[in-house]
Amino acid sequence: MPISSTLAARLGTGPARAPAPARWSPYARSSVPEPQGGRGGAKASRPPLRLDPATARLLGPAQKVEPSGSRRRPEPAAPGAASAAPAGRSRGGEMTSPEPVLKPKPDAVYDTPPVEKRRCIGGGGFVFLCALAGHTEAISGISVPRCSDKLYSGSVDGSVRVWDRNSGKCVDVIKMGGKVGCMITHGPWVFIGIPKSVEAWNTQTGTKLSLQGPSGLVCSMTVTDGMLFAGTGDGRIMAWKFPSKQSNMEPVSILTGHQRAVISLSISATRLYSSSLDKTIKVWDLMTLKCVQTLSEHKAAVTSVLCWDEKLLSCSLDKTVKLWTLSESGNLQVKYTHAEEHGT
């Protein structure tokens, strides 16, 4: 008796009907039949789940599972053994999620650097040691003489403090009788600019000199071979032959030309440069001590000058820094101007 097509399809005989598309489920088992033999027989590894395109994009590419630091390290595989199953295969009917991969950092990288390294970070090699507290007003100069274990600081509070460089403690306080306008070091000498004089101390021999001549506060100083220059609040520059055995020395020359305080001095091989609150820079010949050029390009007080070779840098309260170079005629001219608006 012939079997109907419907009954034949149910019994598995007759022409096979195309299976309906399966719906994806994270709990679905593989449709590949397991080999016979029950629990005692070897089971073939199950293939990865086939995901629809939308789900595959959400889950991303499969990754190999590497052991985390909190789990027992797996035993090394024997030569020729199969590699571990990729992440994302079903295990006991559940999906396995890939674990984060922990990569060891190189020995030279520190999350928290040692103390000695941490203190130098961002300092360009400088290390903060301590704060020297004691002055009651602004500090106007610091000197570290050659071959000395002391540091000298001068202040507008009228005192010079002497600090031990090893302990950071103040070992002496010297009253100057007036505010300290500036302080510089030359070899073992410390020069202190105060109203109406420059005090010179030799830290090796103990010699003390008082250089007379200024009529007001000494605001700036510089030293070249055999000559000390001091800019004063009344616009003059005093020049002394130095060193000398005289206890009270008078200036050998007085350079005039500025209208207001001379607040910065700088020396090259043949020139002395002075800047002033009168907005100008003057160039002086060191042989004749005569002014050979006046630079008037700044629009406000020129607070500092710095020279090297035949070039000059100047900065001003007009918010500019100017670079000066020699022209063919031998005079300085502005080569470049950097304004604060350019960004720093």
mmCIF file of C-alpha atoms in Angstrom:
data_model
loop_
_atom_site.group_PDB
_atom_site.id
_atom_site.type_symbol
_atom_site.label_atom_id
_atom_site.label_comp_id
_atom_site.label_asym_id
_atom_site.label_seq_id
_atom_site.Cartn_x
_atom_site.Cartn_y
_atom_site.Cartn_z
ATOM 1 C CA MET A 1 0.000 0.000 0.000
ATOM 2 C CA PRO A 2 1.627 3.222 -0.989
ATOM 3 C CA ILE A 3 2.431 5.660 1.821
ATOM 4 C CA SER A 4 1.254 9.205 1.505
ATOM 5 C CA SER A 5 3.852 11.912 1.092
ATOM 6 C CA THR A 6 2.902 13.464 4.432
ATOM 7 C CA LEU A 7 3.383 10.198 6.329
ATOM 8 C CA ALA A 8 6.604 9.488 4.448
ATOM 9 C CA ALA A 9 8.022 12.864 5.529
ATOM 10 C CA ARG A 10 7.189 12.090 9.162
ATOM 11 C CA LEU A 11 8.772 8.615 9.008
ATOM 12 C CA GLY A 12 11.906 9.937 7.280
ATOM 13 C CA THR A 13 11.306 8.167 4.029
ATOM 14 C CA GLY A 14 10.621 9.610 0.678
ATOM 15 C CA PRO A 15 11.892 12.945 -0.602
ATOM 16 C CA ALA A 16 13.397 15.161 2.145
ATOM 17 C CA ARG A 17 11.815 18.492 2.829
ATOM 18 C CA ALA A 18 14.062 21.543 3.284
ATOM 19 C CA PRO A 19 14.394 22.374 6.996
ATOM 20 C CA ALA A 20 12.998 25.647 8.278
ATOM 21 C CA PRO A 21 15.598 28.306 9.150
ATOM 22 C CA ALA A 22 16.671 27.997 12.791
ATOM 23 C CA ARG A 23 16.383 30.896 15.174
ATOM 24 C CA TRP A 24 19.551 31.859 17.005
ATOM 25 C CA SER A 25 19.655 31.350 20.752
ATOM 26 C CA PRO A 26 22.648 31.556 23.109
ATOM 27 C CA TYR A 27 21.509 28.264 24.597
ATOM 28 C CA ALA A 28 21.157 26.389 21.279
ATOM 29 C CA ARG A 29 23.206 23.226 20.914
ATOM 30 C CA SER A 30 25.112 22.245 17.850
ATOM 31 C CA SER A 31 23.042 20.382 15.217
ATOM 32 C CA VAL A 32 25.959 18.032 14.455
ATOM 33 C CA PRO A 33 25.229 14.610 16.008
ATOM 34 C CA GLU A 34 27.735 13.296 18.509
ATOM 35 C CA PRO A 35 29.502 10.040 17.725
ATOM 36 C CA GLN A 36 28.174 6.835 19.177
ATOM 37 C CA GLY A 37 29.712 5.295 22.198
ATOM 38 C CA GLY A 38 28.021 7.147 25.049
ATOM 39 C CA ARG A 39 30.062 8.803 27.764
ATOM 40 C CA GLY A 40 32.911 6.414 27.348
ATOM 41 C CA GLY A 41 33.542 7.330 23.766
ATOM 42 C CA ALA A 42 35.585 10.314 22.680
ATOM 43 C CA LYS A 43 33.586 13.369 21.772
ATOM 44 C CA ALA A 44 34.517 15.580 18.888
ATOM 45 C CA SER A 45 35.010 19.266 19.668
ATOM 46 C CA ARG A 46 31.955 21.299 18.860
ATOM 47 C CA PRO A 47 32.223 23.857 16.106
ATOM 48 C CA PRO A 48 31.671 27.545 16.931
ATOM 49 C CA LEU A 49 28.145 28.868 16.828
ATOM 50 C CA ARG A 50 26.968 30.291 13.573
ATOM 51 C CA LEU A 51 25.736 33.822 14.310
ATOM 52 C CA ASP A 52 23.591 35.973 12.145
ATOM 53 C CA PRO A 53 25.453 39.007 10.696
ATOM 54 C CA ALA A 54 23.852 41.562 13.055
ATOM 55 C CA THR A 55 24.813 39.598 16.172
ATOM 56 C CA ALA A 56 28.325 38.960 14.872
ATOM 57 C CA ARG A 57 28.859 42.713 14.454
ATOM 58 C CA LEU A 58 27.719 43.341 18.039
ATOM 59 C CA LEU A 59 29.952 40.655 19.539
ATOM 60 C CA GLY A 60 32.984 41.592 17.438
ATOM 61 C CA PRO A 61 35.739 39.238 16.228
ATOM 62 C CA ALA A 62 36.534 36.174 18.294
ATOM 63 C CA GLN A 63 39.680 36.356 20.450
ATOM 64 C CA LYS A 64 41.829 33.716 21.998
ATOM 65 C CA VAL A 65 41.365 33.283 25.709
ATOM 66 C CA GLU A 66 44.525 33.847 27.707
ATOM 67 C CA PRO A 67 44.728 33.003 31.391
ATOM 68 C CA SER A 68 44.327 35.918 33.787
ATOM 69 C CA GLY A 69 46.640 36.545 36.705
ATOM 70 C CA SER A 70 44.083 35.323 39.236
ATOM 71 C CA ARG A 71 43.673 31.833 37.740
ATOM 72 C CA ARG A 72 45.889 28.791 37.823
ATOM 73 C CA ARG A 73 48.411 28.828 35.033
ATOM 74 C CA PRO A 74 47.714 26.026 32.535
ATOM 75 C CA GLU A 75 50.189 23.226 32.074
ATOM 76 C CA PRO A 76 52.364 23.517 28.981
ATOM 77 C CA ALA A 77 50.959 21.593 26.050
ATOM 78 C CA ALA A 78 52.798 18.586 24.693
ATOM 79 C CA PRO A 79 54.434 18.943 21.297
ATOM 80 C CA GLY A 80 51.911 18.462 18.530
ATOM 81 C CA ALA A 81 48.896 18.938 20.830
ATOM 82 C CA ALA A 82 45.956 20.921 19.543
ATOM 83 C CA SER A 83 45.732 24.580 20.532
ATOM 84 C CA ALA A 84 43.132 25.853 23.001
ATOM 85 C CA ALA A 85 39.644 26.375 21.712
ATOM 86 C CA PRO A 86 38.889 29.936 20.616
ATOM 87 C CA ALA A 87 36.712 32.181 22.772
ATOM 88 C CA GLY A 88 33.019 32.252 22.049
ATOM 89 C CA ARG A 89 32.385 28.486 21.871
ATOM 90 C CA SER A 90 29.544 27.052 23.860
ATOM 91 C CA ARG A 91 30.480 25.198 27.031
ATOM 92 C CA GLY A 92 27.768 23.181 28.647
ATOM 93 C CA GLY A 93 25.139 25.060 26.684
ATOM 94 C CA GLU A 94 26.456 28.540 27.642
ATOM 95 C CA MET A 95 28.501 31.090 25.770
ATOM 96 C CA THR A 96 31.992 31.784 27.084
ATOM 97 C CA SER A 97 33.096 35.426 27.123
ATOM 98 C CA PRO A 98 36.670 36.371 26.269
ATOM 99 C CA GLU A 99 38.820 37.346 29.239
ATOM 100 C CA PRO A 100 41.036 40.448 29.209
ATOM 101 C CA VAL A 101 44.580 39.897 28.058
ATOM 102 C CA LEU A 102 47.194 40.912 30.642
ATOM 103 C CA LYS A 103 50.468 41.994 29.088
ATOM 104 C CA PRO A 104 53.480 42.457 31.343
ATOM 105 C CA LYS A 105 54.993 45.966 31.342
ATOM 106 C CA PRO A 106 58.648 46.506 30.516
ATOM 107 C CA ASP A 107 60.956 46.841 33.485
ATOM 108 C CA ALA A 108 61.719 50.473 32.604
ATOM 109 C CA VAL A 109 58.078 51.604 32.997
ATOM 110 C CA TYR A 110 56.805 52.510 36.473
ATOM 111 C CA ASP A 111 53.231 53.329 37.415
ATOM 112 C CA THR A 112 54.604 55.009 40.537
ATOM 113 C CA PRO A 113 58.234 56.029 40.057
ATOM 114 C CA PRO A 114 60.700 55.868 42.926
ATOM 115 C CA VAL A 115 60.993 58.901 45.182
ATOM 116 C CA GLU A 116 64.264 60.084 43.679
ATOM 117 C CA LYS A 117 62.757 59.953 40.175
ATOM 118 C CA ARG A 118 59.402 61.392 41.199
ATOM 119 C CA ARG A 119 61.032 64.538 42.583
ATOM 120 C CA CYS A 120 62.819 65.260 39.293
ATOM 121 C CA ILE A 121 59.870 64.743 36.944
ATOM 122 C CA GLY A 122 59.071 67.913 35.016
ATOM 123 C CA GLY A 123 61.949 69.820 36.612
ATOM 124 C CA GLY A 124 64.509 69.486 33.857
ATOM 125 C CA GLY A 125 66.932 67.777 36.217
ATOM 126 C CA PHE A 126 66.439 70.206 39.147
ATOM 127 C CA VAL A 127 65.431 68.786 42.517
ATOM 128 C CA PHE A 128 63.617 70.824 45.178
ATOM 129 C CA LEU A 129 65.461 70.571 48.478
ATOM 130 C CA CYS A 130 63.900 73.029 50.931
ATOM 131 C CA ALA A 131 62.503 76.539 51.372
ATOM 132 C CA LEU A 132 64.726 79.110 53.083
ATOM 133 C CA ALA A 133 62.350 81.290 55.092
ATOM 134 C CA GLY A 134 63.329 84.339 57.123
ATOM 135 C CA HIS A 135 63.184 87.521 55.040
ATOM 136 C CA THR A 136 60.154 89.712 55.685
ATOM 137 C CA GLU A 137 60.136 91.520 52.304
ATOM 138 C CA ALA A 138 61.071 90.830 48.685
ATOM 139 C CA ILE A 139 64.417 89.144 48.003
ATOM 140 C CA SER A 140 66.470 91.291 45.612
ATOM 141 C CA GLY A 141 69.551 89.110 45.127
ATOM 142 C CA ILE A 142 71.222 85.761 45.819
ATOM 143 C CA SER A 143 74.954 84.975 45.771
ATOM 144 C CA VAL A 144 76.864 81.695 45.966
ATOM 145 C CA PRO A 145 80.587 82.524 46.173
ATOM 146 C CA ARG A 146 83.197 80.218 44.725
ATOM 147 C CA CYS A 147 84.613 77.576 47.104
ATOM 148 C CA SER A 148 82.134 78.477 49.829
ATOM 149 C CA ASP A 149 79.576 76.346 51.667
ATOM 150 C CA LYS A 150 77.414 79.427 52.305
ATOM 151 C CA LEU A 151 74.597 81.082 50.349
ATOM 152 C CA TYR A 152 73.915 84.821 50.730
ATOM 153 C CA SER A 153 70.514 86.423 50.167
ATOM 154 C CA GLY A 154 69.712 90.139 50.207
ATOM 155 C CA SER A 155 66.300 91.711 50.671
ATOM 156 C CA VAL A 156 64.565 95.053 50.641
ATOM 157 C CA ASP A 157 63.934 94.418 54.339
ATOM 158 C CA GLY A 158 67.470 95.783 54.799
ATOM 159 C CA SER A 159 69.218 92.538 55.708
ATOM 160 C CA VAL A 160 71.567 89.954 54.245
ATOM 161 C CA ARG A 161 71.073 86.401 55.473
ATOM 162 C CA VAL A 162 73.801 83.777 55.403
ATOM 163 C CA TRP A 163 72.627 80.182 54.910
ATOM 164 C CA ASP A 164 74.471 76.913 55.395
ATOM 165 C CA ARG A 165 74.175 75.085 52.064
ATOM 166 C CA ASN A 166 74.389 71.659 53.711
ATOM 167 C CA SER A 167 71.734 72.066 56.405
ATOM 168 C CA GLY A 168 69.653 74.903 54.909
ATOM 169 C CA LYS A 169 69.769 76.791 58.220
ATOM 170 C CA CYS A 170 70.336 80.527 58.579
ATOM 171 C CA VAL A 171 73.648 81.023 60.390
ATOM 172 C CA ASP A 172 73.834 84.824 60.367
ATOM 173 C CA VAL A 173 71.723 87.949 59.746
ATOM 174 C CA ILE A 174 73.544 91.167 58.777
ATOM 175 C CA LYS A 175 71.761 94.522 58.918
ATOM 176 C CA MET A 176 72.809 96.727 55.991
ATOM 177 C CA GLY A 177 71.331 100.045 57.150
ATOM 178 C CA GLY A 178 69.102 100.271 54.059
ATOM 179 C CA LYS A 179 67.303 98.079 51.583
ATOM 180 C CA VAL A 180 69.371 95.832 49.326
ATOM 181 C CA GLY A 181 68.830 96.789 45.682
ATOM 182 C CA CYS A 182 70.874 93.992 44.070
ATOM 183 C CA MET A 183 73.547 91.388 44.774
ATOM 184 C CA ILE A 184 76.061 89.572 42.551
ATOM 185 C CA THR A 185 79.004 87.175 42.933
ATOM 186 C CA HIS A 186 82.425 87.284 41.288
ATOM 187 C CA GLY A 187 84.806 84.528 42.356
ATOM 188 C CA PRO A 188 85.012 84.607 46.173
ATOM 189 C CA TRP A 189 83.560 88.140 46.294
ATOM 190 C CA VAL A 190 80.001 89.099 47.182
ATOM 191 C CA PHE A 191 78.857 92.562 46.053
ATOM 192 C CA ILE A 192 75.825 94.118 47.754
ATOM 193 C CA GLY A 193 74.176 97.217 46.322
ATOM 194 C CA ILE A 194 72.621 99.480 48.952
ATOM 195 C CA PRO A 195 71.812 103.228 49.049
ATOM 196 C CA LYS A 196 74.943 105.329 48.388
ATOM 197 C CA SER A 197 77.473 102.451 48.287
ATOM 198 C CA VAL A 198 78.429 98.973 47.196
ATOM 199 C CA GLU A 199 79.606 96.628 49.942
ATOM 200 C CA ALA A 200 82.198 94.063 48.834
ATOM 201 C CA TRP A 201 82.992 90.979 50.941
ATOM 202 C CA ASN A 202 85.710 88.428 50.233
ATOM 203 C CA THR A 203 84.418 85.157 51.666
ATOM 204 C CA GLN A 204 87.868 83.534 51.639
ATOM 205 C CA THR A 205 90.049 86.217 53.232
ATOM 206 C CA GLY A 206 87.383 88.049 55.228
ATOM 207 C CA THR A 207 88.224 91.371 53.523
ATOM 208 C CA LYS A 208 85.412 93.956 53.476
ATOM 209 C CA LEU A 209 85.364 97.031 51.230
ATOM 210 C CA SER A 210 82.913 99.890 50.898
ATOM 211 C CA LEU A 211 82.753 101.427 47.411
ATOM 212 C CA GLN A 212 81.586 105.006 47.721
ATOM 213 C CA GLY A 213 80.098 107.296 45.080
ATOM 214 C CA PRO A 214 76.445 106.478 44.328
ATOM 215 C CA SER A 215 73.950 109.150 45.356
ATOM 216 C CA GLY A 216 70.986 106.797 45.457
ATOM 217 C CA LEU A 217 70.112 103.103 45.597
ATOM 218 C CA VAL A 218 72.328 100.744 43.581
ATOM 219 C CA CYS A 219 69.894 98.819 41.314
ATOM 220 C CA SER A 220 72.195 96.697 39.087
ATOM 221 C CA MET A 221 75.826 95.528 38.898
ATOM 222 C CA THR A 222 78.188 93.608 36.679
ATOM 223 C CA VAL A 223 81.907 92.788 36.758
ATOM 224 C CA THR A 224 84.471 92.467 33.991
ATOM 225 C CA ASP A 225 88.242 92.092 34.156
ATOM 226 C CA GLY A 226 89.473 94.721 36.589
ATOM 227 C CA MET A 227 86.256 96.779 36.552
ATOM 228 C CA LEU A 228 83.014 96.855 38.552
ATOM 229 C CA PHE A 229 79.994 98.711 37.153
ATOM 230 C CA ALA A 230 76.941 99.702 39.190
ATOM 231 C CA GLY A 231 73.716 101.247 37.856
ATOM 232 C CA THR A 232 71.962 103.610 40.244
ATOM 233 C CA GLY A 233 68.463 104.939 40.780
ATOM 234 C CA ASP A 234 69.363 108.391 39.451
ATOM 235 C CA GLY A 235 70.343 107.049 35.998
ATOM 236 C CA ARG A 236 74.133 107.027 36.421
ATOM 237 C CA ILE A 237 76.574 104.134 36.074
ATOM 238 C CA MET A 238 79.521 104.079 38.489
ATOM 239 C CA ALA A 239 82.783 102.339 37.537
ATOM 240 C CA TRP A 240 85.497 101.198 39.973
ATOM 241 C CA LYS A 241 88.865 99.580 39.380
ATOM 242 C CA PHE A 242 88.730 96.274 41.191
ATOM 243 C CA PRO A 243 90.102 94.640 43.232
ATOM 244 C CA SER A 244 91.854 97.216 45.384
ATOM 245 C CA LYS A 245 93.485 97.352 48.784
ATOM 246 C CA GLN A 246 91.719 100.594 49.696
ATOM 247 C CA SER A 247 88.928 100.236 52.241
ATOM 248 C CA ASN A 248 86.907 103.117 50.743
ATOM 249 C CA MET A 249 87.240 103.437 46.983
ATOM 250 C CA GLU A 250 85.898 106.241 44.826
ATOM 251 C CA PRO A 251 84.682 105.504 41.274
ATOM 252 C CA VAL A 252 87.185 106.047 38.516
ATOM 253 C CA SER A 253 84.462 107.015 36.058
ATOM 254 C CA ILE A 254 80.780 107.982 36.041
ATOM 255 C CA LEU A 255 78.726 107.171 32.917
ATOM 256 C CA THR A 256 75.787 109.514 32.396
ATOM 257 C CA GLY A 257 72.997 109.571 29.822
ATOM 258 C CA HIS A 258 70.006 107.655 31.214
ATOM 259 C CA GLN A 259 67.136 109.724 32.588
ATOM 260 C CA ARG A 260 65.846 107.168 35.091
ATOM 261 C CA ALA A 261 67.092 104.164 37.102
ATOM 262 C CA VAL A 262 69.511 101.762 35.408
ATOM 263 C CA ILE A 263 68.071 98.348 36.290
ATOM 264 C CA SER A 264 70.116 95.914 34.162
ATOM 265 C CA LEU A 265 73.732 95.683 32.962
ATOM 266 C CA SER A 266 75.440 93.200 30.653
ATOM 267 C CA ILE A 267 78.978 92.992 29.234
ATOM 268 C CA SER A 268 80.424 91.547 26.024
ATOM 269 C CA ALA A 269 84.067 91.470 24.955
ATOM 270 C CA THR A 270 84.142 95.162 23.963
ATOM 271 C CA ARG A 271 80.782 96.613 25.001
ATOM 272 C CA LEU A 272 78.755 97.433 28.107
ATOM 273 C CA TYR A 273 74.949 97.398 27.699
ATOM 274 C CA SER A 274 72.635 99.199 30.110
ATOM 275 C CA SER A 275 68.827 99.221 30.241
ATOM 276 C CA SER A 276 66.682 101.696 32.089
ATOM 277 C CA LEU A 277 63.213 102.673 33.193
ATOM 278 C CA ASP A 278 63.515 105.481 30.610
ATOM 279 C CA LYS A 279 62.669 102.873 27.880
ATOM 280 C CA THR A 280 66.147 102.925 26.324
ATOM 281 C CA ILE A 281 69.232 100.721 26.021
ATOM 282 C CA LYS A 282 72.648 102.348 25.838
ATOM 283 C CA VAL A 283 75.779 100.789 24.339
ATOM 284 C CA TRP A 284 79.103 101.822 25.903
ATOM 285 C CA ASP A 285 82.635 101.235 24.591
ATOM 286 C CA LEU A 286 84.664 99.527 27.335
ATOM 287 C CA MET A 287 87.914 101.159 26.211
ATOM 288 C CA THR A 288 86.707 104.770 26.204
ATOM 289 C CA LEU A 289 83.644 104.369 28.485
ATOM 290 C CA LYS A 290 81.701 106.519 26.012
ATOM 291 C CA CYS A 291 78.162 105.880 24.777
ATOM 292 C CA VAL A 292 78.312 104.761 21.142
ATOM 293 C CA GLN A 293 74.623 103.992 20.497
ATOM 294 C CA THR A 294 71.182 104.447 22.092
ATOM 295 C CA LEU A 295 68.440 101.909 21.280
ATOM 296 C CA SER A 296 64.931 103.361 21.596
ATOM 297 C CA GLU A 297 62.655 100.769 19.967
ATOM 298 C CA HIS A 298 60.980 99.617 23.207
ATOM 299 C CA LYS A 299 57.769 101.382 24.278
ATOM 300 C CA ALA A 300 58.138 100.838 28.035
ATOM 301 C CA ALA A 301 60.810 100.253 30.683
ATOM 302 C CA VAL A 302 63.521 97.821 29.565
ATOM 303 C CA THR A 303 63.799 95.421 32.486
ATOM 304 C CA SER A 304 66.685 93.187 31.349
ATOM 305 C CA VAL A 305 69.474 92.888 28.780
ATOM 306 C CA LEU A 306 71.562 89.816 27.958
ATOM 307 C CA CYS A 307 74.364 89.604 25.383
ATOM 308 C CA TRP A 308 76.496 86.887 23.824
ATOM 309 C CA ASP A 309 78.997 87.265 20.993
ATOM 310 C CA GLU A 310 77.668 90.106 18.839
ATOM 311 C CA LYS A 311 73.977 89.591 19.692
ATOM 312 C CA LEU A 312 71.771 91.204 22.334
ATOM 313 C CA LEU A 313 68.459 90.195 23.909
ATOM 314 C CA SER A 314 66.232 92.704 25.664
ATOM 315 C CA CYS A 315 62.873 92.370 27.408
ATOM 316 C CA SER A 316 60.518 95.158 28.351
ATOM 317 C CA LEU A 317 57.295 95.988 30.141
ATOM 318 C CA ASP A 318 55.852 96.598 26.651
ATOM 319 C CA LYS A 319 55.428 92.770 26.588
ATOM 320 C CA THR A 320 58.088 92.165 23.967
ATOM 321 C CA VAL A 321 61.475 90.461 23.734
ATOM 322 C CA LYS A 322 63.768 91.850 21.045
ATOM 323 C CA LEU A 323 66.779 90.223 19.382
ATOM 324 C CA TRP A 324 69.427 92.688 18.216
ATOM 325 C CA THR A 325 72.240 91.957 15.740
ATOM 326 C CA LEU A 326 74.998 94.041 14.177
ATOM 327 C CA SER A 327 74.274 95.727 10.872
ATOM 328 C CA GLU A 328 76.814 96.353 8.117
ATOM 329 C CA SER A 329 77.542 99.757 9.647
ATOM 330 C CA GLY A 330 78.461 98.132 12.962
ATOM 331 C CA ASN A 331 75.395 99.320 14.890
ATOM 332 C CA LEU A 332 72.795 97.116 16.566
ATOM 333 C CA GLN A 333 69.418 96.763 14.904
ATOM 334 C CA VAL A 334 66.310 94.741 15.722
ATOM 335 C CA LYS A 335 66.397 91.356 13.995
ATOM 336 C CA TYR A 336 63.282 89.846 15.575
ATOM 337 C CA THR A 337 60.565 90.894 18.027
ATOM 338 C CA HIS A 338 58.586 88.366 20.028
ATOM 339 C CA ALA A 339 55.367 89.715 21.510
ATOM 340 C CA GLU A 340 53.314 88.121 24.260
ATOM 341 C CA GLU A 341 50.335 87.862 21.908
ATOM 342 C CA HIS A 342 52.305 85.300 19.851
ATOM 343 C CA GLY A 343 52.049 82.796 22.681
ATOM 344 C CA THR A 344 54.819 81.263 24.739
#
